[in-house]
Short mmCIF file of C-alpha atoms in Angstrom, two decimals:
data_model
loop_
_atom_site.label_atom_id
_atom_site.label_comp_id
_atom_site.label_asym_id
_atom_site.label_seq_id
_atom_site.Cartn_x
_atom_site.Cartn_y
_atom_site.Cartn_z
CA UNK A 27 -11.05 -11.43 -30.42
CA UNK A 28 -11.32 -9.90 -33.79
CA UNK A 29 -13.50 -12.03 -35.86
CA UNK A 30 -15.56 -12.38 -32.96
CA UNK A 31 -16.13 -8.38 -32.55
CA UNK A 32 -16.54 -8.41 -36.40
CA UNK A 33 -19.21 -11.34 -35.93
CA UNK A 34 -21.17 -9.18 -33.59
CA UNK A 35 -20.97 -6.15 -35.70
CA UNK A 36 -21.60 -7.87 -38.65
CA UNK A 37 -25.12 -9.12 -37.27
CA UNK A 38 -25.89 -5.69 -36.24
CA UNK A 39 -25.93 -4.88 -39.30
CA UNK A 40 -27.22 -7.61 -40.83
CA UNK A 41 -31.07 -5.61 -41.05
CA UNK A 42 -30.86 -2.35 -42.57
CA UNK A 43 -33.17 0.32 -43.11
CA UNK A 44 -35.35 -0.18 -46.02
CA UNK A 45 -36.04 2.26 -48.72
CA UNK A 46 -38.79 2.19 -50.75
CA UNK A 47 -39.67 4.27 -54.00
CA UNK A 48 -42.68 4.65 -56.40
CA UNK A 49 -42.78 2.28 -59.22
CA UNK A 50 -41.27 3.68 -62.14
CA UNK A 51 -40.55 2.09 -66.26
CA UNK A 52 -37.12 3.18 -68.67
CA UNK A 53 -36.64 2.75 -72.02
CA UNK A 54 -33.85 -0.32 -73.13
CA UNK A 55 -30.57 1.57 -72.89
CA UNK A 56 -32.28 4.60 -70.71
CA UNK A 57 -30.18 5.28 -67.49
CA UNK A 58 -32.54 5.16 -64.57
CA UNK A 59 -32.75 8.21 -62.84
CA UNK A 60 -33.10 8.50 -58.86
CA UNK A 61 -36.51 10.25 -58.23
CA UNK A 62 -35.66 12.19 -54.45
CA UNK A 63 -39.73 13.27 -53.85
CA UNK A 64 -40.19 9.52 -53.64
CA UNK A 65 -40.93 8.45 -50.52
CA UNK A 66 -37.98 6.77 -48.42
CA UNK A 67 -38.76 4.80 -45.05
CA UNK A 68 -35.10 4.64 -44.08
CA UNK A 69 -34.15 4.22 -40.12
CA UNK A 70 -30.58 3.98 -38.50
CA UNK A 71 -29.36 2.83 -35.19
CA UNK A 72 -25.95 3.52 -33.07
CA UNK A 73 -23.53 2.42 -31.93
CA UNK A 74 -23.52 -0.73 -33.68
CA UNK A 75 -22.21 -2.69 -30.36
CA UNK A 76 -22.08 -2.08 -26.81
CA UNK A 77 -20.24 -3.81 -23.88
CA UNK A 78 -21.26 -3.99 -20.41
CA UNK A 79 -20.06 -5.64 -16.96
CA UNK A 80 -22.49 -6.98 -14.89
CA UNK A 81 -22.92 -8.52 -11.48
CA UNK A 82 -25.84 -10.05 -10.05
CA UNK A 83 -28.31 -7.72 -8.27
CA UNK A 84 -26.69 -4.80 -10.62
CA UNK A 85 -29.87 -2.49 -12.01
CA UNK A 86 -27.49 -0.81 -14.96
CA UNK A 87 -29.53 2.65 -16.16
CA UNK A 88 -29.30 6.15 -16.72
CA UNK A 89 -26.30 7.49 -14.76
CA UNK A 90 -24.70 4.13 -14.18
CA UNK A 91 -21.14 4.23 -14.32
CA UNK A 92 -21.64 0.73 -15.75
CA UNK A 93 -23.28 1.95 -18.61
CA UNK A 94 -21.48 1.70 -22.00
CA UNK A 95 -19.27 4.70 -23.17
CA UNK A 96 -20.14 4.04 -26.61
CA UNK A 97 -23.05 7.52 -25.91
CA UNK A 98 -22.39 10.41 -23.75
CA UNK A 99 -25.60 9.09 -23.00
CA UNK A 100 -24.25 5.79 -20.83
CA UNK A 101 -27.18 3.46 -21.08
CA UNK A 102 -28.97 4.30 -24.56
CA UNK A 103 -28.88 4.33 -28.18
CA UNK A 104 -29.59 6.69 -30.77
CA UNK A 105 -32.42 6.12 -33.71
CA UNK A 106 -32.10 8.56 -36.41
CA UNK A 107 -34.72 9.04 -39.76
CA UNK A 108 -32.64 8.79 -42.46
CA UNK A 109 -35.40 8.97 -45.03
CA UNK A 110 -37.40 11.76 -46.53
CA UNK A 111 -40.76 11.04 -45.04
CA UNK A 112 -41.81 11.05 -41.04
CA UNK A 113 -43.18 7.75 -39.35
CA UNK A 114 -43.65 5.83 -35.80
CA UNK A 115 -40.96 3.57 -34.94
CA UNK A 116 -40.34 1.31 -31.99
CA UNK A 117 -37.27 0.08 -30.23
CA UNK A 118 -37.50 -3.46 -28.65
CA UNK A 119 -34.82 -6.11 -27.48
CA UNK A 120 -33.91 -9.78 -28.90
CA UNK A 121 -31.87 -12.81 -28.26
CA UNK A 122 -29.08 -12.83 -29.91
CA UNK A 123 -27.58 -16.48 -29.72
CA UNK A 124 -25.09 -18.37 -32.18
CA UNK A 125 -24.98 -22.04 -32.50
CA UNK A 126 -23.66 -24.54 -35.18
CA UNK A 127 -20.01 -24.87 -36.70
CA UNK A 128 -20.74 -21.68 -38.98
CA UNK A 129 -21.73 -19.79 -36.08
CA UNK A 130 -25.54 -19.52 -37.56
CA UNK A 131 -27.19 -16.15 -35.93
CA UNK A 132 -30.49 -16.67 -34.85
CA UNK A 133 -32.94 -13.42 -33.01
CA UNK A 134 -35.64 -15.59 -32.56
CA UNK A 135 -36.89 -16.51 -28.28
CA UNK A 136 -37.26 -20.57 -29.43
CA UNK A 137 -33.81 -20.29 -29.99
CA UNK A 138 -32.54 -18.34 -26.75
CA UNK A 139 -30.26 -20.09 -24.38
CA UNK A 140 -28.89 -19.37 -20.93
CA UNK A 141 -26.16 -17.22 -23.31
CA UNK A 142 -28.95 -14.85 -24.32
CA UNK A 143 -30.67 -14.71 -21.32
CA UNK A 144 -30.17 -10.42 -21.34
CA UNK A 145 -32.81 -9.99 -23.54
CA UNK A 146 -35.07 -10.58 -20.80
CA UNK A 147 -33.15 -8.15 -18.64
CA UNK A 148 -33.51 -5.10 -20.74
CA UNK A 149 -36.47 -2.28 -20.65
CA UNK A 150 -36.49 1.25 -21.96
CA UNK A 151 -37.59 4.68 -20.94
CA UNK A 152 -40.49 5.83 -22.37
CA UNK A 153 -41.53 9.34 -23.11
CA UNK A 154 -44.19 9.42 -19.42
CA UNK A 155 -40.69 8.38 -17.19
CA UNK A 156 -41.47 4.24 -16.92
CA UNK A 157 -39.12 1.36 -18.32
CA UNK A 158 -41.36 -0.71 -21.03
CA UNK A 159 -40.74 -3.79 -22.68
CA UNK A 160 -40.49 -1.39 -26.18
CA UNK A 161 -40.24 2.08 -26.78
CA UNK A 162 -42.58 3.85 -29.35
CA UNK A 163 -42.44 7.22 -30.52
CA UNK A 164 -42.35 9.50 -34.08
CA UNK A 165 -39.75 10.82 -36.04
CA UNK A 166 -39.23 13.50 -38.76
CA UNK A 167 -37.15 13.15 -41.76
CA UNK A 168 -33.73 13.70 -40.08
CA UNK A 169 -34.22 13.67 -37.05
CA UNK A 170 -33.20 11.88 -33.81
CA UNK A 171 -34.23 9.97 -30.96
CA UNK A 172 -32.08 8.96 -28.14
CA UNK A 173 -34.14 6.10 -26.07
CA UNK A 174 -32.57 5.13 -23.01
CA UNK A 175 -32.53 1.36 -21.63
CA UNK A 176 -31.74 -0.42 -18.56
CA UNK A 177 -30.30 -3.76 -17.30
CA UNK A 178 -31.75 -5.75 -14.21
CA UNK A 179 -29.48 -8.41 -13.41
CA UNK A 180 -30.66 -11.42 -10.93
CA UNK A 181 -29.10 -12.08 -8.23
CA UNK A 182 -28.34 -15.42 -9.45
CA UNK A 183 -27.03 -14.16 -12.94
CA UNK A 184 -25.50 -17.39 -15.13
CA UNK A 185 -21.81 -17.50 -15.44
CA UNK A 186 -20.09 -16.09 -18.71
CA UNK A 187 -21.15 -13.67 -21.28
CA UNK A 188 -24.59 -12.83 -22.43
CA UNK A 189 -25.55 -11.43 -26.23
CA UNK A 190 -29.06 -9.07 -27.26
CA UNK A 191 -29.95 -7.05 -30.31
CA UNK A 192 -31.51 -3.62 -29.75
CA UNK A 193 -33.81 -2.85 -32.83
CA UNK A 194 -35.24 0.29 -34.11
CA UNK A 195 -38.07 -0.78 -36.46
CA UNK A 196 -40.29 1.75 -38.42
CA UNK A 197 -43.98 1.56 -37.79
CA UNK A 198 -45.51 3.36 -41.00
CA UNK A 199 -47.66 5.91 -40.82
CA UNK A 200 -50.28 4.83 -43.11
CA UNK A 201 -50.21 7.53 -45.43
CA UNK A 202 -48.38 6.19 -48.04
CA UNK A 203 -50.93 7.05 -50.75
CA UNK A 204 -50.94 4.63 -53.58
CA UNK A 205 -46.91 4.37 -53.39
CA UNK A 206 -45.54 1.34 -51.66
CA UNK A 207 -44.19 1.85 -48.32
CA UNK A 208 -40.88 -0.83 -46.86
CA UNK A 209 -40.68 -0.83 -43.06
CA UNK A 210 -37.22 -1.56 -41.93
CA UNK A 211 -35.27 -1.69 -39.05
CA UNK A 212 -31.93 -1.85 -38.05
CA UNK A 213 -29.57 -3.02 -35.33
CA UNK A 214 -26.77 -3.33 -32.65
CA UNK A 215 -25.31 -6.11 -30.38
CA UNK A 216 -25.33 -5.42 -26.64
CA UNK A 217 -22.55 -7.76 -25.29
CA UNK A 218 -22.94 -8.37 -21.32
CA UNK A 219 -19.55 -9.95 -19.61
CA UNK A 220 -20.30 -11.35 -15.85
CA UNK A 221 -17.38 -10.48 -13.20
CA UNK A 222 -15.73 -13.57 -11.56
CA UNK A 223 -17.32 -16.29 -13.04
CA UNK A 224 -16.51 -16.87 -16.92
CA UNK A 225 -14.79 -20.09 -17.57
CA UNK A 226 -12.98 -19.92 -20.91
CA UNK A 227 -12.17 -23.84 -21.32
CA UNK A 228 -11.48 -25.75 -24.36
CA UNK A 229 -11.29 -29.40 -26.10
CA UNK A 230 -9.29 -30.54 -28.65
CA UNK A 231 -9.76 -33.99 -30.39
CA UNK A 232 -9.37 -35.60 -33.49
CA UNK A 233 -5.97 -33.91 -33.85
CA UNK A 234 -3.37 -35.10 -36.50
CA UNK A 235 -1.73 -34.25 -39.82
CA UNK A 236 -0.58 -36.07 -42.86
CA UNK A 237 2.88 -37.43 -42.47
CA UNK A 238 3.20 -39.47 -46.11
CA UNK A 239 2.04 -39.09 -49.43
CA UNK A 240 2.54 -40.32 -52.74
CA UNK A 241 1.45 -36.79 -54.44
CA UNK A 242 -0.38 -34.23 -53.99
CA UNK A 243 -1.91 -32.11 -51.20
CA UNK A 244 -0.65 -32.51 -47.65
CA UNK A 245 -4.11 -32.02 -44.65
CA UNK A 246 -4.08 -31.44 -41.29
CA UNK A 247 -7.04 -31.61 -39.21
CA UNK A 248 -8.89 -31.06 -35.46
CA UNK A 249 -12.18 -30.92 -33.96
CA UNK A 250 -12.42 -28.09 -30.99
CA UNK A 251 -15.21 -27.52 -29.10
CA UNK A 252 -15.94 -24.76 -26.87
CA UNK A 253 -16.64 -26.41 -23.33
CA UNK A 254 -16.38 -22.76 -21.48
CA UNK A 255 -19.32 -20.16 -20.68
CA UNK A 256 -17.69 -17.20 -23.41
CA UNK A 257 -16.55 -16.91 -26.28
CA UNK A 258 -12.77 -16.56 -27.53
CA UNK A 259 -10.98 -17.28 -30.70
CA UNK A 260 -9.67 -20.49 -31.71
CA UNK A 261 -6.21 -20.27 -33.50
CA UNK A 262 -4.14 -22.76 -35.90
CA UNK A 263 -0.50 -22.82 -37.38
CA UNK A 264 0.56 -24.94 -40.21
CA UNK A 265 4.15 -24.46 -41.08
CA UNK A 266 5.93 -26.42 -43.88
CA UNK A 267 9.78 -26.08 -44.11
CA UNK A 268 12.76 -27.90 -45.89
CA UNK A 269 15.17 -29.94 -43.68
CA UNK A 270 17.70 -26.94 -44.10
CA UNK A 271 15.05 -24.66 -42.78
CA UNK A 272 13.52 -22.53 -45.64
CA UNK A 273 9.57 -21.74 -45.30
CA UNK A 274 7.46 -23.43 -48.11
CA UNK A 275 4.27 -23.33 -47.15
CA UNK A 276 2.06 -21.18 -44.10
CA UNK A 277 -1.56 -20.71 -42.57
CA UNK A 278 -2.75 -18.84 -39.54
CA UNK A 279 -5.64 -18.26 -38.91
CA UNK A 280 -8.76 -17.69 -36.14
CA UNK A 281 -11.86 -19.08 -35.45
CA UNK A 282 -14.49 -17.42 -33.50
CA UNK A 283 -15.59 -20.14 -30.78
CA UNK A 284 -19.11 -20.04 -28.83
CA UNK A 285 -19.81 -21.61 -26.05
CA UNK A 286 -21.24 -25.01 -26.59
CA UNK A 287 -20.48 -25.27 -30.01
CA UNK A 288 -17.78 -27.57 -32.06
CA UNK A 289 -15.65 -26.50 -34.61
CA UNK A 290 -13.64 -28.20 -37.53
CA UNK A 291 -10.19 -26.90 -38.28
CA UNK A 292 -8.54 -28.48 -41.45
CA UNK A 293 -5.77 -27.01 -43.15
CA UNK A 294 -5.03 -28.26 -47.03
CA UNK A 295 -1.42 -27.44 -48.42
CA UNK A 296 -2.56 -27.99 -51.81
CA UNK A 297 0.77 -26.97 -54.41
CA UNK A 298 3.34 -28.92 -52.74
CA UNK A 299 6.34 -29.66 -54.25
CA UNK A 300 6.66 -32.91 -56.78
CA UNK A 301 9.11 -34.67 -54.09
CA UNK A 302 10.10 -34.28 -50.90
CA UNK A 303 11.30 -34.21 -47.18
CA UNK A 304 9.81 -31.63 -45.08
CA UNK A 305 9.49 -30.50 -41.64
CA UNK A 306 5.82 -29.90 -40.33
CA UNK A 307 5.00 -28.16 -37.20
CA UNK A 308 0.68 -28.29 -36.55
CA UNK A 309 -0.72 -26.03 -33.39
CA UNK A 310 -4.00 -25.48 -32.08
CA UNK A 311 -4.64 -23.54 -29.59
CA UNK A 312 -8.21 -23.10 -27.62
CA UNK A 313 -8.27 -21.24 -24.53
CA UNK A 314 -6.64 -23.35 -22.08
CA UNK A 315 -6.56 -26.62 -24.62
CA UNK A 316 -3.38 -26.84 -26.94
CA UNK A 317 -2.17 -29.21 -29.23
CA UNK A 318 0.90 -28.97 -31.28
CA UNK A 319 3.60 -31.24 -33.47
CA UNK A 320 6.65 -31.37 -35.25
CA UNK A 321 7.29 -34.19 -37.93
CA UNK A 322 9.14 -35.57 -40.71
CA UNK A 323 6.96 -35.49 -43.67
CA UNK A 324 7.46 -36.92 -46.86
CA UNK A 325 5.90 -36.54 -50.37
CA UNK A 326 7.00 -39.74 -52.83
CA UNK A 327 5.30 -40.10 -56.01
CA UNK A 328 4.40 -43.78 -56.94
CA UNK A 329 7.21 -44.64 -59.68
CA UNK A 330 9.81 -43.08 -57.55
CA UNK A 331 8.77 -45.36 -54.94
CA UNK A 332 8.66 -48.51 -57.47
CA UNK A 333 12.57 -47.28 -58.82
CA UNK A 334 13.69 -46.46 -55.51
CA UNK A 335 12.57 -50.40 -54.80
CA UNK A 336 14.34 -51.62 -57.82
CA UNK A 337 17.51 -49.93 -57.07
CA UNK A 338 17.44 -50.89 -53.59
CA UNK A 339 16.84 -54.86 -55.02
CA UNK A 340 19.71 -54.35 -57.52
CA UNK A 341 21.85 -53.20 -54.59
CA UNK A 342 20.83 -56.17 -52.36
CA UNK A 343 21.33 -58.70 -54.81
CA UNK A 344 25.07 -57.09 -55.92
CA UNK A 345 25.53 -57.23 -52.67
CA UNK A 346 24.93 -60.44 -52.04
CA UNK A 347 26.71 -61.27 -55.25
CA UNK A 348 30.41 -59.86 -54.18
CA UNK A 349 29.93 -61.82 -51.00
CA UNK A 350 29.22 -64.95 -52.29
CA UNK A 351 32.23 -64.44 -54.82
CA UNK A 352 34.63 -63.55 -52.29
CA UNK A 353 33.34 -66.46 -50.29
CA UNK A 354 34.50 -68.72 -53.37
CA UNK A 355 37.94 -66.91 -53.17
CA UNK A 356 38.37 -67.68 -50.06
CA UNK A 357 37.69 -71.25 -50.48
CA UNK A 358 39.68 -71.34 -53.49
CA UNK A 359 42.66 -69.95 -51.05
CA UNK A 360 42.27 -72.43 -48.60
CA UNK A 361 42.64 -75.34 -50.70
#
């Protein structure tokens, strides 16, 4: 699972805090120097991911032993001003869903889908005790907030895992003077896996790999599609050897797979060797879907071909030759 992880940490990340700094103008050649009175919105959020088991009818807060252990604090995350001036800032909750063959990230609620449906489970504690949709509050430079959250799960929760972003975004304070002043925000993943009913399934088609060519680079190709209600990782082998058994060519490698989504695997040997018999061994695996082959695979250039033809004809027809003159022996023999 360890491009997936790094997938979801990645689009934590993917909005940092912003900084922003008074205009200033150097000389060709001048090195620019870092003014630190400037003002600096900068904001920061941990952890950067969170996992937590659910089942329906679960109410995951404060004191849970569901919670994440990511925080002593179980159910919450920490918001920290990393700048040099003091603003508001909120904390709010989006979809996090992935779709396409390169896993495009969208936050947005027109793209949400019954994988991102824990957005709409998630409120936090606000400073007078209730659970709001968003959490707003001030922060000095340096300081730090920790804003706790908590998970309603329906009864009839959908099978699989679930994906949300937790964002701390700064608010401004609006006395920026005649400097210009960057909100930013940043963010973590909040990962919820359902108990009992995640089907991790998989389909492989379009499966094959090149078994002749007259030069050149050898492919190998699939289509896999993620027909489960998680995600998991999709791995390939290509493995190129001679007939005596000495490795020429390898590549392994992962895919991160998302439910619903289709993915290409192709694998181009591209510096093969002028000529050729080799043994070839393709796997896929997906979940519970696995393909995999051993052939004979052979690389013949064109005019080795053509003289390989010629010699074979000159054998045939000296063949053919010695027969018919030991045919006219014979006869000679016999008369």
């Amino acid at each position: 699972m360890k491009n997936i992880w790094k997938s979801l940490i990645l689009a934590a990340l993917a909005v940092a805090g912003a900084t922003s700094l008074a205009g200033a103008v150097y000389a060709e050649g001048e090195e620019e120097a870092i003014d630190e009175s400037a003002p600096r919105t900068e904001i920061a959020i941990s952890p950067t991911m969170s996992v937590v088991t659910m089942l329906g009818g679960d109410v995951i807060e404060r004191g849970s032993d569901k919670c994440p252990q990511d925080l002593d604090a179980g159910c919450a995350v920490e918001v920290k001003n990393t700048g040099n001036t003091s603003y508001r800032f909120r904390v709010h909750v989006t979809p996090y869903s992935v779709s396409g063959e390169n896993n495009e990230v969208s936050f947005d609620e027109s793209a949400s889908n019954s994988y991102s449906q824990i957005a709409r489970w998630i409120s936090f504690l606000d400073d007078s005790g209730a659970y709001v949709d968003e959490y707003v509050g001030t922060l000095e430079p340096g300081e730090s907030r920790t804003v706790y959250y908590k998970i309603e799960v329906p009864d009839d929760v959908p099978g699989g895992a679930q994906y949300a972003a937790i964002w701390a975004q700064t608010l401004g304070n609006g006395n920026s003077g005649t400097s210009v002043q960057t909100t930013g925000e940043a963010g973590m993943t909040i990962r919820g896996r359902s108990i009992g009913n995640t089907n991790r399934t998989g389909e492989i088609s379009d499966y094959g790999f090149q078994r002749f060519s007259l030069g050149g680079a050898l492919e190998a190709h699939a289509t896999v599609k993620n027909t489960g209600n998680t995600d998991y990782e999709i791995h390939y082998e290509y493995i190129a050897r001679t007939v005596f058994g000495k490795e020429l060519y390898s590549e392994t490698d992962s895919i991160a797979a998302w439910p619903g989504s289709e993915y290409h695997v192709n694998v181009n040997w591209e510096d093969t060797p002028f000529l050729g018999i080799f043994n070839v061994e393709f796997k896929v695996n997906a979940a519970d879907a696995t393909e995999s082959e051993k052939h004979i695979v052979v690389i013949m250039p064109v005019f080795i071909m053509i003289l390989l033809i010629l010699l074979l004809t000159v054998i045939i027809i000296w063949i053919i030759i010695i027969i018919r003159k030991r045919k006219e022996r014979k006869a000679r023999r016999l008369v």
